[in-house]
Tab-separated table of C-alpha atoms and ligand atoms in Angstrom:
chain	number	residue	atom	x	y	z
A	1	MET	CA	-0.987	-2.256	-56.201
A	2	GLU	CA	-1.171	-5.510	-54.265
A	3	THR	CA	-1.745	-4.967	-50.560
A	4	LYS	CA	0.568	-7.244	-48.552
A	5	ARG	CA	-0.793	-8.746	-45.370
A	6	PHE	CA	1.709	-9.122	-42.539
A	7	GLY	CA	1.543	-10.993	-39.249
A	8	THR	CA	3.177	-9.734	-36.075
A	9	THR	CA	6.454	-11.689	-36.030
A	10	GLU	CA	9.598	-9.577	-35.729
A	11	GLN	CA	10.474	-10.450	-39.324
A	12	GLU	CA	7.085	-9.372	-40.691
A	13	ILE	CA	7.081	-6.127	-38.690
A	14	ALA	CA	10.546	-5.396	-40.102
A	15	GLU	CA	9.176	-5.914	-43.646
A	16	ALA	CA	6.253	-3.580	-42.987
A	17	ALA	CA	8.641	-1.011	-41.472
A	18	ALA	CA	10.825	-1.218	-44.602
A	19	LEU	CA	7.785	-0.241	-46.695
A	20	LEU	CA	7.238	2.756	-44.409
A	21	GLN	CA	10.897	3.775	-44.785
A	22	ASP	CA	10.418	3.571	-48.562
A	23	GLY	CA	7.644	6.154	-48.361
A	24	GLU	CA	4.732	3.701	-48.578
A	25	VAL	CA	1.638	3.609	-46.360
A	26	VAL	CA	0.796	0.629	-44.157
A	27	GLY	CA	-2.232	-0.201	-42.000
A	28	PHE	CA	-1.518	-1.312	-38.434
A	29	PRO	CA	-3.447	-2.191	-35.283
A	30	THR	CA	-3.694	0.107	-32.284
A	31	GLU	CA	-5.718	-0.304	-29.092
A	32	THR	CA	-8.407	2.062	-30.459
A	33	VAL	CA	-8.910	1.295	-34.176
A	34	TYR	CA	-6.595	0.373	-37.085
A	35	GLY	CA	-4.397	3.260	-38.287
A	36	LEU	CA	-3.013	3.985	-41.739
A	37	GLY	CA	0.591	5.032	-41.178
A	38	ALA	CA	3.249	6.941	-43.098
A	39	ASN	CA	6.559	8.527	-42.105
A	40	ALA	CA	5.385	11.774	-40.486
A	41	PHE	CA	8.429	13.652	-41.814
A	42	ASP	CA	7.916	12.562	-45.447
A	43	ALA	CA	5.333	14.862	-47.026
A	44	ALA	CA	5.022	12.720	-50.176
A	45	ALA	CA	4.324	9.593	-48.110
A	46	VAL	CA	1.769	11.480	-46.017
A	47	ASP	CA	0.086	12.615	-49.206
A	48	LYS	CA	-0.498	8.943	-50.091
A	49	ILE	CA	-2.610	8.598	-46.931
A	50	PHE	CA	-4.949	11.363	-48.107
A	51	LYS	CA	-5.175	9.781	-51.587
A	52	ALA	CA	-5.824	6.230	-50.334
A	53	LYS	CA	-8.554	7.347	-47.927
A	54	GLY	CA	-10.047	10.093	-50.065
A	55	ARG	CA	-9.525	12.279	-46.988
A	56	PRO	CA	-10.189	16.032	-47.270
A	57	SER	CA	-6.855	17.880	-47.137
A	58	ASP	CA	-8.041	20.192	-44.338
A	59	ASN	CA	-8.310	17.289	-41.890
A	60	PRO	CA	-5.044	16.900	-39.900
A	61	LEU	CA	-3.440	13.583	-38.967
A	62	ILE	CA	-2.462	12.341	-35.533
A	63	VAL	CA	1.252	11.589	-35.180
A	64	HIS	CA	1.993	8.319	-33.374
A	65	ILE	CA	5.177	7.953	-31.337
A	66	ALA	CA	6.794	5.142	-29.364
A	67	HIS	CA	8.891	7.231	-26.942
A	68	ARG	CA	8.029	10.240	-24.803
A	69	GLN	CA	11.126	12.144	-25.973
A	70	ASP	CA	9.854	12.072	-29.578
A	71	VAL	CA	7.349	14.769	-28.558
A	72	ASP	CA	10.260	17.235	-28.762
A	73	LYS	CA	10.716	16.531	-32.492
A	74	LEU	CA	7.109	17.590	-33.103
A	75	ALA	CA	5.953	20.101	-30.501
A	76	GLN	CA	7.412	23.407	-29.333
A	77	ALA	CA	6.666	23.272	-25.641
A	78	VAL	CA	4.804	20.950	-23.315
A	79	PRO	CA	2.618	22.678	-20.690
A	80	GLU	CA	2.472	21.075	-17.247
A	81	GLY	CA	-1.049	19.700	-17.707
A	82	ALA	CA	-0.038	18.056	-20.971
A	83	ALA	CA	3.034	16.509	-19.345
A	84	LEU	CA	0.838	15.114	-16.557
A	85	CYS	CA	-1.545	13.629	-19.112
A	86	MET	CA	1.319	11.974	-20.984
A	87	GLU	CA	2.547	10.457	-17.741
A	88	HIS	CA	-0.890	9.171	-16.768
A	89	PHE	CA	-2.481	8.148	-20.037
A	90	TRP	CA	0.361	7.208	-22.378
A	91	PRO	CA	0.587	4.771	-23.867
A	92	GLY	CA	-3.173	5.046	-24.365
A	93	PRO	CA	-6.134	6.470	-26.294
A	94	LEU	CA	-5.348	10.158	-25.709
A	95	THR	CA	-4.188	12.553	-28.452
A	96	ILE	CA	-2.585	15.743	-27.164
A	97	VAL	CA	-2.681	18.864	-29.360
A	98	LEU	CA	0.299	21.207	-28.906
A	99	PRO	CA	1.961	24.061	-30.817
A	100	CYS	CA	3.923	22.527	-33.669
A	101	VAL	CA	7.622	22.890	-34.651
A	102	ASP	CA	8.443	24.061	-38.178
A	103	GLY	CA	9.852	20.730	-39.389
A	104	VAL	CA	6.504	18.934	-39.460
A	105	PRO	CA	5.152	18.779	-43.046
A	106	ARG	CA	2.144	21.001	-43.592
A	107	ASN	CA	-0.056	18.220	-44.894
A	108	VAL	CA	0.289	16.373	-41.543
A	109	THR	CA	-1.260	19.324	-39.692
A	110	ALA	CA	-3.497	20.407	-42.583
A	111	GLY	CA	-1.796	23.787	-42.434
A	112	LEU	CA	-2.514	24.315	-38.698
A	113	ARG	CA	0.261	25.557	-36.390
A	114	THR	CA	-0.611	22.750	-33.985
A	115	VAL	CA	0.022	19.019	-34.004
A	116	GLY	CA	-1.874	16.098	-32.439
A	117	ILE	CA	0.394	13.472	-30.855
A	118	ARG	CA	-0.266	10.165	-29.176
A	119	MET	CA	1.520	7.012	-27.987
A	120	PRO	CA	-0.668	3.976	-28.751
A	121	ASP	CA	-1.045	1.244	-26.135
A	122	HIS	CA	-0.466	-1.625	-28.521
A	123	VAL	CA	2.694	-3.703	-28.634
A	124	THR	CA	2.571	-4.208	-32.435
A	125	ALA	CA	2.037	-0.486	-33.096
A	126	LEU	CA	4.954	0.417	-30.829
A	127	GLN	CA	7.196	-2.214	-32.446
A	128	LEU	CA	6.311	-0.953	-35.921
A	129	ILE	CA	7.005	2.713	-35.036
A	130	ASP	CA	10.292	1.652	-33.443
A	131	ALA	CA	11.315	-0.462	-36.436
A	132	ALA	CA	10.447	2.352	-38.860
A	133	GLY	CA	12.589	4.683	-36.728
A	134	VAL	CA	10.267	7.671	-37.305
A	135	PRO	CA	6.974	8.921	-35.889
A	136	LEU	CA	4.027	7.728	-37.979
A	137	ALA	CA	1.283	10.079	-39.094
A	138	ALA	CA	-1.790	7.866	-38.985
A	139	PRO	CA	-5.518	8.507	-39.299
A	140	SER	CA	-7.989	5.650	-39.053
A	141	ALA	CA	-7.488	3.128	-41.895
A	142	ASN	CA	-10.929	3.459	-43.515
A	143	ARG	CA	-12.128	5.179	-46.676
A	144	SER	CA	-13.259	8.669	-45.657
A	145	GLY	CA	-16.816	8.708	-44.316
A	146	ARG	CA	-16.897	4.973	-43.466
A	147	PRO	CA	-16.841	3.505	-39.964
A	148	SER	CA	-13.324	3.164	-38.569
A	149	PRO	CA	-11.773	-0.307	-38.950
A	150	THR	CA	-11.391	-2.488	-35.892
A	151	THR	CA	-9.932	-5.514	-37.731
A	152	ALA	CA	-7.462	-6.050	-40.602
A	153	GLU	CA	-10.415	-7.380	-42.664
A	154	HIS	CA	-12.152	-4.000	-42.325
A	155	VAL	CA	-8.971	-2.292	-43.548
A	156	LEU	CA	-8.834	-4.556	-46.606
A	157	GLU	CA	-12.573	-4.113	-47.227
A	158	ASP	CA	-11.956	-0.371	-47.652
A	159	LEU	CA	-8.371	-0.082	-48.899
A	160	SER	CA	-7.248	-3.315	-50.586
A	161	GLY	CA	-5.239	-2.411	-53.692
A	162	ARG	CA	-4.808	1.199	-52.524
A	163	ILE	CA	-2.134	0.727	-49.829
A	164	ALA	CA	1.166	-1.188	-49.705
A	165	GLY	CA	0.356	-3.350	-46.698
A	166	VAL	CA	-1.507	-4.060	-43.495
A	167	VAL	CA	-0.215	-5.637	-40.295
A	168	ASP	CA	-2.846	-7.993	-38.889
A	169	GLY	CA	-2.750	-7.871	-35.094
A	170	GLY	CA	-6.291	-9.093	-34.425
A	171	ALA	CA	-9.224	-6.992	-33.237
A	172	ALA	CA	-8.656	-3.537	-31.741
A	173	GLY	CA	-9.743	-3.434	-28.097
A	174	VAL	CA	-11.230	-0.007	-27.312
A	175	GLY	CA	-13.131	0.270	-30.581
A	176	VAL	CA	-13.594	4.057	-30.657
A	177	GLU	CA	-10.834	6.513	-31.524
A	178	SER	CA	-8.628	8.421	-29.133
A	179	THR	CA	-9.811	11.420	-27.163
A	180	VAL	CA	-8.396	14.595	-28.757
A	181	LEU	CA	-7.367	17.045	-26.017
A	182	ASP	CA	-6.241	20.551	-26.965
A	183	PHE	CA	-3.610	22.363	-24.879
A	184	THR	CA	-3.229	25.388	-27.142
A	185	GLY	CA	-6.068	27.492	-25.684
A	186	ASP	CA	-6.807	29.087	-22.296
A	187	ARG	CA	-7.686	25.777	-20.701
A	188	PRO	CA	-7.564	22.141	-21.786
A	189	MET	CA	-10.467	21.284	-24.057
A	190	ILE	CA	-11.772	18.017	-25.491
A	191	LEU	CA	-12.109	18.405	-29.262
A	192	ARG	CA	-13.259	14.811	-29.785
A	193	PRO	CA	-14.472	12.445	-27.037
A	194	GLY	CA	-12.822	9.027	-27.070
A	195	GLY	CA	-11.276	6.190	-25.118
A	196	VAL	CA	-9.990	8.377	-22.247
A	197	THR	CA	-13.067	9.925	-20.649
A	198	ARG	CA	-13.571	13.496	-19.434
A	199	GLU	CA	-13.966	12.115	-15.906
A	200	MET	CA	-10.577	10.361	-16.106
A	201	LEU	CA	-8.891	13.557	-17.363
A	202	GLN	CA	-10.464	15.737	-14.672
A	203	ASP	CA	-9.178	13.407	-11.964
A	204	VAL	CA	-5.646	14.186	-13.146
A	205	ILE	CA	-5.631	17.825	-14.335
A	206	GLY	CA	-8.828	19.392	-12.961
A	207	GLU	CA	-11.484	21.137	-15.051
A	208	VAL	CA	-11.503	20.104	-18.719
A	209	GLY	CA	-13.804	21.784	-21.244
A	210	ILE	CA	-15.606	20.263	-24.206
A	211	ASP	CA	-15.629	22.046	-27.561
A	212	PRO	CA	-19.107	23.646	-27.464
A	213	ALA	CA	-19.637	22.943	-31.167
A	214	LEU	CA	-19.466	19.203	-30.400
A	215	ALA	CA	-22.492	18.899	-28.170
A	216	SER	CA	-24.715	21.356	-30.026
A	217	GLY	CA	-23.795	20.432	-33.590
A	218	VAL	CA	-23.732	24.206	-34.314
A	219	GLY	CA	-20.651	26.356	-34.891
A	220	THR	CA	-17.291	25.271	-36.269
A	221	PRO	CA	-15.607	22.529	-34.263
A	222	LYS	CA	-11.934	23.166	-33.449
A	223	SER	CA	-10.982	19.696	-34.616
A	224	PRO	CA	-11.427	19.874	-38.396
A	225	GLY	CA	-12.227	16.179	-38.787
A	226	VAL	CA	-15.210	16.384	-36.486
A	227	LYS	CA	-17.289	18.366	-38.993
A	228	TYR	CA	-17.312	15.649	-41.664
A	229	THR	CA	-19.926	12.981	-42.218
A	230	HIS	CA	-18.455	9.928	-40.631
A	231	TYR	CA	-19.118	6.358	-39.574
A	232	ALA	CA	-22.306	6.238	-41.640
A	233	PRO	CA	-23.830	2.935	-42.757
A	234	GLN	CA	-25.335	2.769	-46.257
A	235	GLY	CA	-28.866	2.558	-44.840
A	236	GLU	CA	-30.549	5.563	-43.224
A	237	MET	CA	-29.917	5.471	-39.512
A	238	TRP	CA	-32.189	6.971	-36.820
A	239	LEU	CA	-31.523	7.254	-33.089
A	240	VAL	CA	-34.578	6.459	-30.972
A	241	GLU	CA	-34.470	7.999	-27.501
A	242	GLY	CA	-36.895	8.091	-24.584
A	243	GLU	CA	-38.400	5.686	-22.052
A	244	GLN	CA	-40.624	3.979	-24.616
A	245	ASP	CA	-37.788	3.409	-27.091
A	246	ALA	CA	-38.294	-0.356	-27.491
A	247	ALA	CA	-42.012	0.004	-28.240
A	248	LYS	CA	-41.297	2.873	-30.617
A	249	ILE	CA	-38.634	0.867	-32.447
A	250	ALA	CA	-41.074	-2.050	-32.781
A	251	ALA	CA	-43.744	0.249	-34.268
A	252	LEU	CA	-41.273	1.951	-36.619
A	253	THR	CA	-40.010	-1.460	-37.729
A	254	ALA	CA	-43.513	-2.685	-38.577
A	255	ASP	CA	-44.271	0.501	-40.547
A	256	ALA	CA	-41.045	0.398	-42.528
A	257	GLN	CA	-41.427	-3.317	-43.286
A	258	ALA	CA	-44.987	-2.695	-44.488
A	259	ALA	CA	-43.504	-0.105	-46.836
A	260	GLY	CA	-41.199	-2.806	-48.232
A	261	ARG	CA	-38.005	-1.661	-46.520
A	262	ARG	CA	-35.414	-3.957	-45.012
A	263	VAL	CA	-35.093	-2.893	-41.375
A	264	GLY	CA	-32.116	-3.070	-39.040
A	265	VAL	CA	-32.095	-2.520	-35.281
A	266	LEU	CA	-28.979	-1.643	-33.307
A	267	THR	CA	-29.398	-2.837	-29.738
A	268	THR	CA	-27.425	-4.602	-26.999
A	269	ALA	CA	-27.308	-8.163	-25.668
A	270	GLU	CA	-29.894	-7.366	-22.982
A	271	ARG	CA	-32.687	-6.526	-25.456
A	272	ALA	CA	-31.728	-8.251	-28.711
A	273	GLY	CA	-34.443	-10.918	-28.311
A	274	GLN	CA	-37.164	-8.295	-28.238
A	275	TYR	CA	-37.122	-7.089	-31.821
A	276	ARG	CA	-38.672	-8.551	-34.985
A	277	ALA	CA	-36.615	-6.565	-37.514
A	278	ASP	CA	-34.873	-8.120	-40.550
A	279	VAL	CA	-31.412	-7.508	-39.093
A	280	VAL	CA	-30.999	-7.227	-35.326
A	281	ILE	CA	-27.421	-6.496	-34.282
A	282	PRO	CA	-26.564	-6.580	-30.588
A	283	CYS	CA	-23.556	-4.397	-29.896
A	284	GLY	CA	-21.986	-5.276	-26.547
A	285	LYS	CA	-23.792	-5.047	-23.212
A	286	ARG	CA	-25.653	-1.965	-22.015
A	287	SER	CA	-24.434	-2.725	-18.486
A	288	ASP	CA	-20.824	-2.155	-19.655
A	289	LEU	CA	-20.515	0.654	-22.196
A	290	SER	CA	-16.905	-0.205	-22.996
A	291	THR	CA	-18.235	-3.357	-24.721
A	292	VAL	CA	-20.583	-1.186	-26.801
A	293	ALA	CA	-17.639	1.005	-27.832
A	294	ALA	CA	-15.618	-2.080	-28.763
A	295	GLY	CA	-18.360	-3.495	-31.001
A	296	LEU	CA	-19.827	-0.333	-32.509
A	297	TYR	CA	-18.057	-0.045	-35.859
A	298	GLU	CA	-18.267	-3.771	-36.583
A	299	ALA	CA	-22.024	-3.563	-35.887
A	300	ILE	CA	-22.442	-0.626	-38.278
A	301	ARG	CA	-20.555	-2.522	-40.982
A	302	GLN	CA	-22.825	-5.552	-40.461
A	303	PHE	CA	-25.889	-3.517	-41.455
A	304	ASP	CA	-24.168	-2.821	-44.775
A	305	HIS	CA	-23.381	-6.506	-45.282
A	306	ALA	CA	-27.013	-7.390	-44.556
A	307	GLY	CA	-28.359	-4.675	-46.861
A	308	ALA	CA	-30.471	-2.774	-44.318
A	309	ASP	CA	-32.360	0.161	-45.897
A	310	VAL	CA	-33.202	1.798	-42.595
A	311	ILE	CA	-31.686	1.288	-39.140
A	312	TYR	CA	-33.201	2.195	-35.761
A	313	ALA	CA	-30.681	2.502	-32.943
A	314	GLU	CA	-31.050	2.613	-29.184
A	315	VAL	CA	-29.145	5.393	-27.408
A	316	PHE	CA	-26.831	5.377	-24.378
A	317	PRO	CA	-26.079	7.597	-21.365
A	318	GLU	CA	-23.494	10.250	-22.252
A	319	THR	CA	-21.164	9.630	-19.344
A	320	GLY	CA	-17.769	7.928	-19.357
A	321	VAL	CA	-17.065	6.245	-22.677
A	322	GLY	CA	-20.808	6.679	-23.449
A	323	LEU	CA	-19.940	10.246	-24.522
A	324	ALA	CA	-17.695	8.907	-27.292
A	325	VAL	CA	-20.225	6.202	-28.264
A	326	MET	CA	-23.046	8.744	-28.603
A	327	ASN	CA	-20.797	11.196	-30.486
A	328	ARG	CA	-20.117	8.474	-33.088
A	329	LEU	CA	-23.754	7.314	-33.182
A	330	ARG	CA	-25.061	10.854	-33.732
A	331	LYS	CA	-22.681	11.252	-36.648
A	332	ALA	CA	-23.521	7.826	-38.079
A	333	ALA	CA	-27.172	8.880	-37.950
A	334	SER	CA	-26.455	12.362	-39.377
A	335	HIS	CA	-28.086	13.707	-36.185
A	336	ARG	CA	-31.500	12.135	-37.039
A	337	VAL	CA	-33.366	11.523	-33.763
A	338	ILE	CA	-36.859	10.222	-32.980
A	339	ARG	CA	-38.298	10.864	-29.501
A	340	ALA	CA	-40.253	8.034	-27.939
B	401	AMP	P1	-8.649	10.074	-37.294
B	401	AMP	O1	-7.211	9.812	-37.055
B	401	AMP	O2	-9.133	9.706	-38.648
B	401	AMP	O3	-9.469	9.476	-36.218
B	401	AMP	O4	-8.826	11.652	-37.195
B	401	AMP	C1	-7.987	12.440	-36.387
B	401	AMP	C2	-8.799	13.453	-35.624
B	401	AMP	O5	-7.904	14.283	-34.882
B	401	AMP	C3	-9.587	14.363	-36.550
B	401	AMP	O6	-10.827	14.680	-35.953
B	401	AMP	C4	-8.678	15.571	-36.621
B	401	AMP	O7	-9.376	16.746	-36.975
B	401	AMP	C5	-8.094	15.627	-35.210
B	401	AMP	N1	-6.814	16.346	-35.158
B	401	AMP	C6	-5.604	15.907	-35.582
B	401	AMP	N2	-4.673	16.878	-35.425
B	401	AMP	C7	-5.308	17.942	-34.908
B	401	AMP	C8	-4.898	19.276	-34.552
B	401	AMP	N3	-3.648	19.676	-34.698
B	401	AMP	N4	-5.843	20.110	-34.056
B	401	AMP	C9	-7.120	19.702	-33.912
B	401	AMP	N5	-7.567	18.475	-34.237
B	401	AMP	C10	-6.682	17.600	-34.742
B	402	MG	MG1	-11.050	8.637	-38.900
């Protein structure tokens, strides 16, 4: 199949929407990462998402809507805290998990009785959903296991020939996926940290929990997708934490190079000049973690392009959006950590 590339004119969005109405899947930009959309009420179309990505069938999809009232087509009831969150954070990088109505195809929810819903804060995404006239089930538009795409090029790198089209709306802004917030338990709980931080949520609805399996890496996470290998570069990635991290990274680099390995270092603008590795990728500025989030997946992809065999990465404070950054980095590194 030839993957058509669309711009963001009204005409091109209408063409992409027509593909969606025909039961095809189309990549599109959101403010977090690029999504791979299909009509959420068309089980056969949704199935094409799983095939194109190679996504495990027990990993549910987030349903993207353009209007608040579309929640009622998907969810049974909206608790007060969830309604407050919609008011405050939509459109935005917050997915809200609610009890699901019967009409939602089972492959969308991976057989769960709950559904994740969000309204993206991206004019092209909203126009596309509107033009399609249906909510779009959309996971990130990468092959399963790869870093999420933050540009249309990334989408094509992974899925060219496997999907009907992609709408090119430039680079995604936030860079990490939405926060997944569950309202089906005793109290609201973050199942996946993301663009809306725990601190921001607590300001609006009070105490918010974090799925204990997330922080510890033990137990079964409530969000099925969280348990899979994800975001990993082809080279072996290690997180280096501690006060002496720069010196440790320098020593590790020298050792690995002596052993004939091509070494990558993931750092930030502040310290990029310090390292003598084969591939040094600065990812945003440490002084502003939102820039690190925005550049993270592109940086990971660059190590693949440069053929790094081993990658040493600096770590970040786990507050604000740093929680989401470190969650992705730990997964990219398969939880390998070196203390310095
Ligand atoms: P992706 O869209 O590829 O970033 O993945 C969507 C994430 O949302 C995965 O981690 C899913 O497991 C999670 N998710 C989607 N729907 C639900 C749901 N109903 N309950 C729990 N987690 C969900
Ligand atoms: Mg994903």
